Amino acid sequence: MNTDSHLDAIDTRIIRVLQTHARATFDEVGEQVGLSASTVLRRIKRLEEAGVITRYAAIINAEAVGLGLTAYLNVRLEKHTTSHKRSPMDAFRASVLTWPEVVECSSLTGEMDYLLRVVVRDMAHYSRFVMDTLLRHPSVQDCKTSFVLDRVKHTTALPL
Amino acid sequence: MNTDSHLDAIDTRIIRVLQTHARATFDEVGEQVGLSASTVLRRIKRLEEAGVITRYAAIINAEAVGLGLTAYLNVRLEKHTTSHKRSPMDAFRASVLTWPEVVECSSLTGEMDYLLRVVVRDMAHYSRFVMDTLLRHPSVQDCKTSFVLDRVKHTTALPL
DNA sequence: ACTGAAAAACAAGGGTT
DNA sequence: AACCCTTGTTTTTCAGT
């Protein structure tokens, strides 16, 4: 989790390959960057240990697995601590981590406190999530939904 | 790219493993789901060919590679076609695909037309992107930025 | 630091139940 | 549809440059 992991040009090129082809063999990566498989192996291991590469993910077509609806949800929390134990913020964060529908959650500058990306099967499921789970949460004051009509671009690759 | 790829319980479990461990060997996946490596291989190949698994991605720690600032950008487009060639929508979409800072872009219901997630090195870079690129685009009417203060949750794994 | 060779592990296809 | 077995490939270690 280092902030300055002093990557050289070859590390950057290796990362670029793995961002789109995470199952490439060390030989294949080596061919792309002009290095032997064993050297590539050592560099990738170093990047993993330094926390630069955090994990490898298969990217799944949501519609193909029956998850046809995604929404962005702006959430505003209560401003006051009702209990002496912990803040609404901490309670909300802990809950978000347990809700599988929420695939992404960030705290933001601006009027709304959090932006969630929520992926569900259909509108019935979405409605249940908002009514029965989100709005019932004691930390949540209100929320605003925007449904995704079309995904124009969706990459997991950072601009390197 | 099928919408009904009739996945059985084992396909679902294989996907769950690969979503978080995309470089696992077929043996390792097989151990998790109780199947032999060759059977797992055939099922994964089938999922790839059916477009259920679209690709494999190494997930990179943005801060560790010097990309410390991420922002959500709500964009509203011009409503009128100024040229007879194509709509502002098409022009905007085509441009978004060429802007590397934009890692995510969806069209939404609600007041704003598009939501972008933008990842950059620092505020200077962000400012340049908005002033010199985004707002200069002929299709763009206006935009509103929310900066990410903290990532509470960020998974690439769908809730299966 | 990188390479190349050698051993161990793995992938991938065919035959069998 | 799944398993086992076999062959070719890949990973991983290690001595050498």
CSV table of C-alpha atoms (C1' of nucleotides) in Angstrom, one decimal:
chain,number,residue,atom,x,y,z
A,1,MET,CA,0.0,0.0,0.0
A,2,ASN,CA,2.9,2.3,-0.6
A,3,THR,CA,2.2,5.7,-2.2
A,4,ASP,CA,5.6,6.0,-3.8
A,5,SER,CA,6.6,2.5,-5.1
A,6,HIS,CA,9.0,4.0,-7.7
A,7,LEU,CA,7.9,2.1,-10.7
A,8,ASP,CA,10.1,2.1,-13.7
A,9,ALA,CA,9.0,2.1,-17.3
A,10,ILE,CA,8.9,-1.7,-17.5
A,11,ASP,CA,6.8,-2.1,-14.4
A,12,THR,CA,4.3,0.3,-15.9
A,13,ARG,CA,4.2,-1.7,-19.1
A,14,ILE,CA,3.7,-4.9,-17.2
A,15,ILE,CA,0.8,-3.4,-15.3
A,16,ARG,CA,-0.7,-2.2,-18.6
A,17,VAL,CA,-0.7,-5.7,-19.9
A,18,LEU,CA,-2.1,-7.3,-16.7
A,19,GLN,CA,-4.9,-4.7,-16.4
A,20,THR,CA,-6.5,-6.1,-19.6
A,21,HIS,CA,-5.0,-9.6,-19.7
A,22,ALA,CA,-4.6,-10.8,-16.1
A,23,ARG,CA,-4.4,-14.5,-17.1
A,24,ALA,CA,-1.5,-13.9,-19.6
A,25,THR,CA,1.4,-16.3,-19.0
A,26,PHE,CA,4.7,-14.8,-17.8
A,27,ASP,CA,6.1,-15.7,-21.2
A,28,GLU,CA,3.4,-13.7,-22.9
A,29,VAL,CA,3.9,-10.7,-20.7
A,30,GLY,CA,7.7,-11.0,-21.2
A,31,GLU,CA,7.2,-10.9,-24.9
A,32,GLN,CA,5.1,-7.7,-24.7
A,33,VAL,CA,7.7,-5.9,-22.5
A,34,GLY,CA,10.9,-7.5,-23.9
A,35,LEU,CA,12.0,-9.5,-20.9
A,36,SER,CA,12.3,-13.2,-19.9
A,37,ALA,CA,9.5,-15.0,-18.1
A,38,SER,CA,11.6,-15.4,-14.9
A,39,THR,CA,12.3,-11.7,-14.8
A,40,VAL,CA,8.7,-10.8,-15.3
A,41,LEU,CA,7.7,-13.2,-12.5
A,42,ARG,CA,10.0,-11.5,-10.1
A,43,ARG,CA,8.7,-8.0,-11.0
A,44,ILE,CA,5.1,-9.1,-10.7
A,45,LYS,CA,5.7,-10.7,-7.3
A,46,ARG,CA,7.3,-7.5,-6.2
A,47,LEU,CA,4.3,-5.4,-7.4
A,48,GLU,CA,1.9,-7.8,-5.6
A,49,GLU,CA,3.9,-7.6,-2.4
A,50,ALA,CA,4.2,-3.8,-2.6
A,51,GLY,CA,0.4,-3.6,-2.8
A,52,VAL,CA,0.5,-2.1,-6.3
A,53,ILE,CA,-1.4,-5.1,-7.7
A,54,THR,CA,-4.1,-5.7,-5.2
A,55,ARG,CA,-5.9,-8.6,-6.8
A,56,TYR,CA,-7.0,-10.3,-10.1
A,57,ALA,CA,-10.6,-10.2,-11.1
A,58,ALA,CA,-12.7,-12.0,-13.7
A,59,ILE,CA,-15.0,-9.3,-15.2
A,60,ILE,CA,-18.5,-10.6,-15.5
A,61,ASN,CA,-21.3,-9.5,-17.9
A,62,ALA,CA,-24.0,-8.4,-15.4
A,63,GLU,CA,-26.9,-8.9,-17.8
A,64,ALA,CA,-25.7,-12.4,-18.7
A,65,VAL,CA,-26.0,-13.4,-15.0
A,66,GLY,CA,-29.4,-11.9,-14.6
A,67,LEU,CA,-28.4,-8.6,-13.0
A,68,GLY,CA,-30.1,-6.2,-15.4
A,69,LEU,CA,-30.5,-3.1,-13.3
A,70,THR,CA,-27.8,-0.8,-12.0
A,71,ALA,CA,-28.3,2.5,-10.2
A,72,TYR,CA,-26.4,5.3,-8.6
A,73,LEU,CA,-27.7,6.3,-5.3
A,74,ASN,CA,-26.8,9.6,-3.6
A,75,VAL,CA,-27.2,9.2,0.2
A,76,ARG,CA,-27.3,11.9,2.8
A,77,LEU,CA,-26.7,10.9,6.5
A,78,GLU,CA,-28.1,12.3,9.7
A,79,LYS,CA,-25.8,15.0,11.1
A,80,HIS,CA,-26.2,14.2,14.7
A,81,THR,CA,-25.0,11.4,16.9
A,82,THR,CA,-28.0,9.8,18.4
A,83,SER,CA,-26.1,7.2,20.3
A,84,HIS,CA,-23.0,7.7,22.4
A,85,LYS,CA,-21.3,4.6,20.9
A,86,ARG,CA,-20.4,5.7,17.4
A,87,SER,CA,-21.2,8.2,14.7
A,88,PRO,CA,-23.9,7.7,12.0
A,89,MET,CA,-21.0,7.7,9.5
A,90,ASP,CA,-19.3,4.7,11.1
A,91,ALA,CA,-22.6,2.8,11.4
A,92,PHE,CA,-23.4,3.5,7.8
A,93,ARG,CA,-20.0,2.4,6.5
A,94,ALA,CA,-20.1,-0.8,8.4
A,95,SER,CA,-23.6,-1.6,7.0
A,96,VAL,CA,-22.5,-0.8,3.4
A,97,LEU,CA,-19.8,-3.4,3.6
A,98,THR,CA,-22.4,-6.0,4.4
A,99,TRP,CA,-24.9,-5.1,1.6
A,100,PRO,CA,-24.0,-7.2,-1.4
A,101,GLU,CA,-26.0,-5.1,-3.8
A,102,VAL,CA,-23.7,-2.2,-3.2
A,103,VAL,CA,-20.6,-2.8,-5.4
A,104,GLU,CA,-19.1,0.7,-5.0
A,105,CYS,CA,-19.4,3.3,-2.2
A,106,SER,CA,-17.5,6.5,-1.9
A,107,SER,CA,-17.8,9.5,0.4
A,108,LEU,CA,-18.0,12.7,-1.6
A,109,THR,CA,-17.6,16.5,-1.5
A,110,GLY,CA,-20.9,18.4,-2.2
A,111,GLU,CA,-24.4,18.2,-0.8
A,112,MET,CA,-24.8,14.5,-0.7
A,113,ASP,CA,-22.5,12.5,1.6
A,114,TYR,CA,-22.1,9.2,-0.2
A,115,LEU,CA,-22.5,7.8,-3.7
A,116,LEU,CA,-23.3,4.2,-4.1
A,117,ARG,CA,-23.4,2.0,-7.2
A,118,VAL,CA,-26.0,-0.7,-6.7
A,119,VAL,CA,-26.4,-3.7,-9.0
A,120,VAL,CA,-29.6,-5.8,-8.8
A,121,ARG,CA,-31.8,-8.2,-10.7
A,122,ASP,CA,-34.8,-5.9,-11.4
A,123,MET,CA,-36.8,-3.0,-10.2
A,124,ALA,CA,-38.6,-5.1,-7.6
A,125,HIS,CA,-35.3,-6.0,-6.0
A,126,TYR,CA,-34.1,-2.4,-6.2
A,127,SER,CA,-37.3,-1.1,-4.6
A,128,ARG,CA,-36.9,-3.6,-1.7
A,129,PHE,CA,-33.3,-2.6,-1.2
A,130,VAL,CA,-34.1,1.1,-0.9
A,131,MET,CA,-37.3,0.8,1.1
A,132,ASP,CA,-36.5,-2.1,3.4
A,133,THR,CA,-32.8,-1.8,3.9
A,134,LEU,CA,-31.3,1.6,3.0
A,135,LEU,CA,-34.1,4.0,4.2
A,136,ARG,CA,-34.6,1.9,7.3
A,137,HIS,CA,-31.0,2.4,8.3
A,138,PRO,CA,-30.9,4.8,11.3
A,139,SER,CA,-28.0,6.8,9.9
A,140,VAL,CA,-29.7,7.6,6.6
A,141,GLN,CA,-31.6,10.8,6.2
A,142,ASP,CA,-32.5,10.6,2.6
A,143,CYS,CA,-31.4,9.4,-0.9
A,144,LYS,CA,-31.8,10.1,-4.6
A,145,THR,CA,-31.7,7.5,-7.3
A,146,SER,CA,-30.4,7.7,-10.8
A,147,PHE,CA,-30.8,4.6,-12.9
A,148,VAL,CA,-28.2,3.6,-15.5
A,149,LEU,CA,-29.7,3.7,-19.0
A,150,ASP,CA,-26.6,2.7,-20.9
A,151,ARG,CA,-23.0,2.0,-20.0
A,152,VAL,CA,-20.9,4.1,-22.4
A,153,LYS,CA,-17.5,3.1,-21.0
A,154,HIS,CA,-16.5,0.7,-18.2
A,155,THR,CA,-12.9,-0.1,-17.7
A,156,THR,CA,-11.0,-1.4,-14.6
A,157,ALA,CA,-7.8,-0.1,-16.2
A,158,LEU,CA,-6.2,3.0,-14.7
A,159,PRO,CA,-4.8,5.6,-17.2
A,160,LEU,CA,-1.1,4.9,-17.0
B,1,MET,CA,-23.4,-11.8,-24.7
B,2,ASN,CA,-26.5,-13.9,-24.0
B,3,THR,CA,-29.0,-12.6,-21.4
B,4,ASP,CA,-30.1,-16.1,-20.4
B,5,SER,CA,-27.0,-18.3,-20.3
B,6,HIS,CA,-28.8,-20.7,-17.9
B,7,LEU,CA,-26.0,-21.0,-15.3
B,8,ASP,CA,-26.3,-23.7,-12.8
B,9,ALA,CA,-25.2,-23.6,-9.2
B,10,ILE,CA,-21.6,-24.8,-10.0
B,11,ASP,CA,-21.1,-22.1,-12.7
B,12,THR,CA,-22.2,-19.5,-10.2
B,13,ARG,CA,-19.7,-20.8,-7.7
B,14,ILE,CA,-16.9,-20.9,-10.3
B,15,ILE,CA,-17.7,-17.3,-11.2
B,16,ARG,CA,-17.6,-16.3,-7.5
B,17,VAL,CA,-14.1,-17.8,-7.2
B,18,LEU,CA,-12.8,-16.1,-10.4
B,19,GLN,CA,-14.2,-12.7,-9.5
B,20,THR,CA,-11.8,-12.5,-6.6
B,21,HIS,CA,-9.0,-14.9,-7.7
B,22,ALA,CA,-8.8,-14.7,-11.5
B,23,ARG,CA,-5.3,-16.2,-11.6
B,24,ALA,CA,-6.3,-19.3,-9.7
B,25,THR,CA,-5.4,-22.6,-11.3
B,26,PHE,CA,-8.1,-24.9,-12.6
B,27,ASP,CA,-7.1,-27.3,-9.8
B,28,GLU,CA,-7.6,-24.6,-7.2
B,29,VAL,CA,-11.0,-23.6,-8.6
B,30,GLY,CA,-12.0,-27.3,-8.8
B,31,GLU,CA,-11.1,-27.7,-5.1
B,32,GLN,CA,-13.4,-24.8,-4.2
B,33,VAL,CA,-16.4,-26.1,-6.2
B,34,GLY,CA,-15.8,-29.9,-5.8
B,35,LEU,CA,-15.0,-30.7,-9.4
B,36,SER,CA,-11.9,-32.0,-11.3
B,37,ALA,CA,-9.6,-29.5,-13.1
B,38,SER,CA,-10.6,-30.6,-16.6
B,39,THR,CA,-14.3,-30.2,-15.9
B,40,VAL,CA,-13.7,-26.7,-14.5
B,41,LEU,CA,-11.6,-25.9,-17.6
B,42,ARG,CA,-14.5,-26.9,-19.9
B,43,ARG,CA,-17.0,-24.9,-17.9
B,44,ILE,CA,-14.8,-21.8,-17.7
B,45,LYS,CA,-14.2,-22.0,-21.5
B,46,ARG,CA,-17.9,-22.2,-22.0
B,47,LEU,CA,-18.5,-19.1,-19.8
B,48,GLU,CA,-15.9,-17.2,-21.7
B,49,GLU,CA,-17.3,-18.2,-25.1
B,50,ALA,CA,-20.9,-17.3,-23.9
B,51,GLY,CA,-19.7,-13.8,-23.0
B,52,VAL,CA,-20.4,-14.3,-19.3
B,53,ILE,CA,-16.8,-13.8,-18.4
B,54,THR,CA,-15.7,-10.9,-20.6
B,55,ARG,CA,-12.1,-10.5,-19.5
B,56,TYR,CA,-9.6,-10.8,-16.6
B,57,ALA,CA,-8.2,-7.7,-15.0
B,58,ALA,CA,-5.4,-7.0,-12.6
B,59,ILE,CA,-6.7,-4.5,-10.0
B,60,ILE,CA,-4.2,-1.7,-9.4
B,61,ASN,CA,-3.9,0.5,-6.3
B,62,ALA,CA,-4.4,4.0,-7.8
B,63,GLU,CA,-2.5,5.8,-5.1
B,64,ALA,CA,0.5,3.5,-5.5
B,65,VAL,CA,0.8,4.4,-9.1
B,66,GLY,CA,0.5,8.2,-8.4
B,67,LEU,CA,-3.2,8.6,-9.3
B,68,GLY,CA,-4.3,10.2,-6.1
B,69,LEU,CA,-7.5,12.0,-7.2
B,70,THR,CA,-10.8,10.6,-8.3
B,71,ALA,CA,-13.9,12.5,-9.0
B,72,TYR,CA,-17.5,11.9,-10.2
B,73,LEU,CA,-18.6,14.3,-12.8
B,74,ASN,CA,-22.2,14.9,-13.7
B,75,VAL,CA,-22.5,16.1,-17.3
B,76,ARG,CA,-25.4,17.7,-19.1
B,77,LEU,CA,-25.4,17.8,-22.9
B,78,GLU,CA,-26.8,20.3,-25.4
B,79,LYS,CA,-30.3,19.4,-26.3
B,80,HIS,CA,-30.2,20.5,-30.0
B,81,THR,CA,-28.4,19.1,-32.9
B,82,THR,CA,-26.2,21.8,-34.2
B,83,SER,CA,-24.8,19.8,-37.1
B,84,HIS,CA,-26.7,17.6,-39.5
B,85,LYS,CA,-24.2,14.9,-39.2
B,86,ARG,CA,-24.8,13.4,-35.8
B,87,SER,CA,-26.3,14.1,-32.4
B,88,PRO,CA,-24.5,15.7,-29.5
B,89,MET,CA,-25.0,12.4,-27.7
B,90,ASP,CA,-23.1,10.4,-30.3
B,91,ALA,CA,-20.3,13.0,-30.5
B,92,PHE,CA,-20.0,13.0,-26.7
B,93,ARG,CA,-19.9,9.2,-26.4
B,94,ALA,CA,-17.2,8.9,-29.1
B,95,SER,CA,-15.1,11.5,-27.3
B,96,VAL,CA,-15.5,9.8,-23.9
B,97,LEU,CA,-14.0,6.6,-25.3
B,98,THR,CA,-10.9,8.4,-26.3
B,99,TRP,CA,-10.3,10.2,-22.9
B,100,PRO,CA,-8.1,8.0,-20.8
B,101,GLU,CA,-9.0,9.9,-17.5
B,102,VAL,CA,-12.6,8.7,-17.8
B,103,VAL,CA,-12.6,5.2,-16.5
B,104,GLU,CA,-16.4,4.9,-16.2
B,105,CYS,CA,-19.2,6.6,-18.0
B,106,SER,CA,-23.0,5.9,-17.9
B,107,SER,CA,-26.0,7.7,-19.2
B,108,LEU,CA,-28.6,8.2,-16.4
B,109,THR,CA,-32.2,9.0,-15.7
B,110,GLY,CA,-32.6,12.3,-13.9
B,111,GLU,CA,-31.6,15.9,-14.5
B,112,MET,CA,-28.0,15.2,-15.6
B,113,ASP,CA,-27.4,13.1,-18.7
B,114,TYR,CA,-24.1,11.4,-17.9
B,115,LEU,CA,-22.1,10.4,-14.9
B,116,LEU,CA,-18.3,10.0,-15.3
B,117,ARG,CA,-15.8,8.6,-13.0
B,118,VAL,CA,-12.5,10.4,-13.6
B,119,VAL,CA,-9.1,9.3,-12.2
B,120,VAL,CA,-6.1,11.7,-12.3
B,121,ARG,CA,-2.8,12.4,-10.7
B,122,ASP,CA,-3.8,15.7,-8.9
B,123,MET,CA,-6.0,18.7,-8.9
B,124,ALA,CA,-3.9,20.5,-11.6
B,125,HIS,CA,-4.5,17.6,-14.0
B,126,TYR,CA,-8.2,17.5,-13.1
B,127,SER,CA,-8.6,21.2,-13.6
B,128,ARG,CA,-7.0,20.9,-17.1
B,129,PHE,CA,-9.2,18.0,-18.0
B,130,VAL,CA,-12.4,19.9,-17.1
B,131,MET,CA,-11.4,23.3,-18.5
B,132,ASP,CA,-9.5,22.3,-21.6
B,133,THR,CA,-11.2,19.0,-22.6
B,134,LEU,CA,-14.6,18.5,-21.2
B,135,LEU,CA,-16.1,22.0,-21.2
B,136,ARG,CA,-14.5,22.7,-24.6
B,137,HIS,CA,-16.5,19.8,-26.1
B,138,PRO,CA,-19.3,21.2,-28.3
B,139,SER,CA,-21.8,18.7,-27.0
B,140,VAL,CA,-21.3,19.6,-23.3
B,141,GLN,CA,-23.6,22.2,-21.8
B,142,ASP,CA,-22.4,22.1,-18.2
B,143,CYS,CA,-21.0,19.8,-15.5
B,144,LYS,CA,-20.9,19.4,-11.7
B,145,THR,CA,-17.9,17.8,-9.9
B,146,SER,CA,-17.9,15.7,-6.7
B,147,PHE,CA,-14.5,14.7,-5.4
B,148,VAL,CA,-14.0,11.4,-3.7
B,149,LEU,CA,-13.0,11.9,-0.1
B,150,ASP,CA,-12.8,8.2,0.8
B,151,ARG,CA,-13.5,4.9,-0.9
B,152,VAL,CA,-15.7,2.9,1.5
B,153,LYS,CA,-16.2,-0.1,-0.8
B,154,HIS,CA,-14.9,-0.9,-4.2
B,155,THR,CA,-15.5,-4.4,-5.6
B,156,THR,CA,-15.5,-5.6,-9.1
B,157,ALA,CA,-17.5,-8.7,-8.0
B,158,LEU,CA,-21.2,-8.8,-8.8
B,159,PRO,CA,-23.6,-10.0,-6.1
B,160,LEU,CA,-24.3,-13.6,-7.1
C,1,DA,C1',19.5,-7.4,-12.5
C,2,DC,C1',18.5,-10.4,-16.2
C,3,DT,C1',19.0,-15.0,-18.5
C,4,DG,C1',18.6,-19.9,-19.4
C,5,DA,C1',18.2,-24.5,-18.0
C,6,DA,C1',16.0,-28.0,-15.3
C,7,DA,C1',12.5,-29.7,-12.1
C,8,DA,C1',7.9,-29.3,-10.6
C,9,DA,C1',3.4,-27.9,-11.4
C,10,DC,C1',-0.2,-27.0,-14.6
C,11,DA,C1',-3.2,-26.9,-18.9
C,12,DA,C1',-5.7,-29.2,-22.3
C,13,DG,C1',-7.5,-32.9,-25.0
C,14,DG,C1',-9.1,-37.9,-25.6
C,15,DG,C1',-10.8,-42.0,-24.0
C,16,DT,C1',-13.9,-44.2,-20.4
C,17,DT,C1',-17.7,-44.6,-17.2
D,1,DA,C1',-21.5,-34.6,-17.7
D,2,DA,C1',-17.7,-35.7,-15.1
D,3,DC,C1',-13.2,-38.1,-14.3
D,4,DC,C1',-8.6,-39.9,-15.2
D,5,DC,C1',-4.6,-40.2,-17.8
D,6,DT,C1',-1.3,-38.5,-21.0
D,7,DT,C1',1.3,-35.0,-23.5
D,8,DG,C1',2.8,-30.4,-24.1
D,9,DT,C1',3.3,-26.0,-21.8
D,10,DT,C1',4.0,-23.0,-17.9
D,11,DT,C1',5.8,-21.8,-13.5
D,12,DT,C1',9.4,-21.5,-10.4
D,13,DT,C1',14.0,-22.1,-8.6
D,14,DC,C1',18.8,-21.7,-9.1
D,15,DA,C1',23.4,-21.3,-11.0
D,16,DG,C1',25.8,-18.3,-14.2
D,17,DT,C1',26.7,-13.8,-16.6
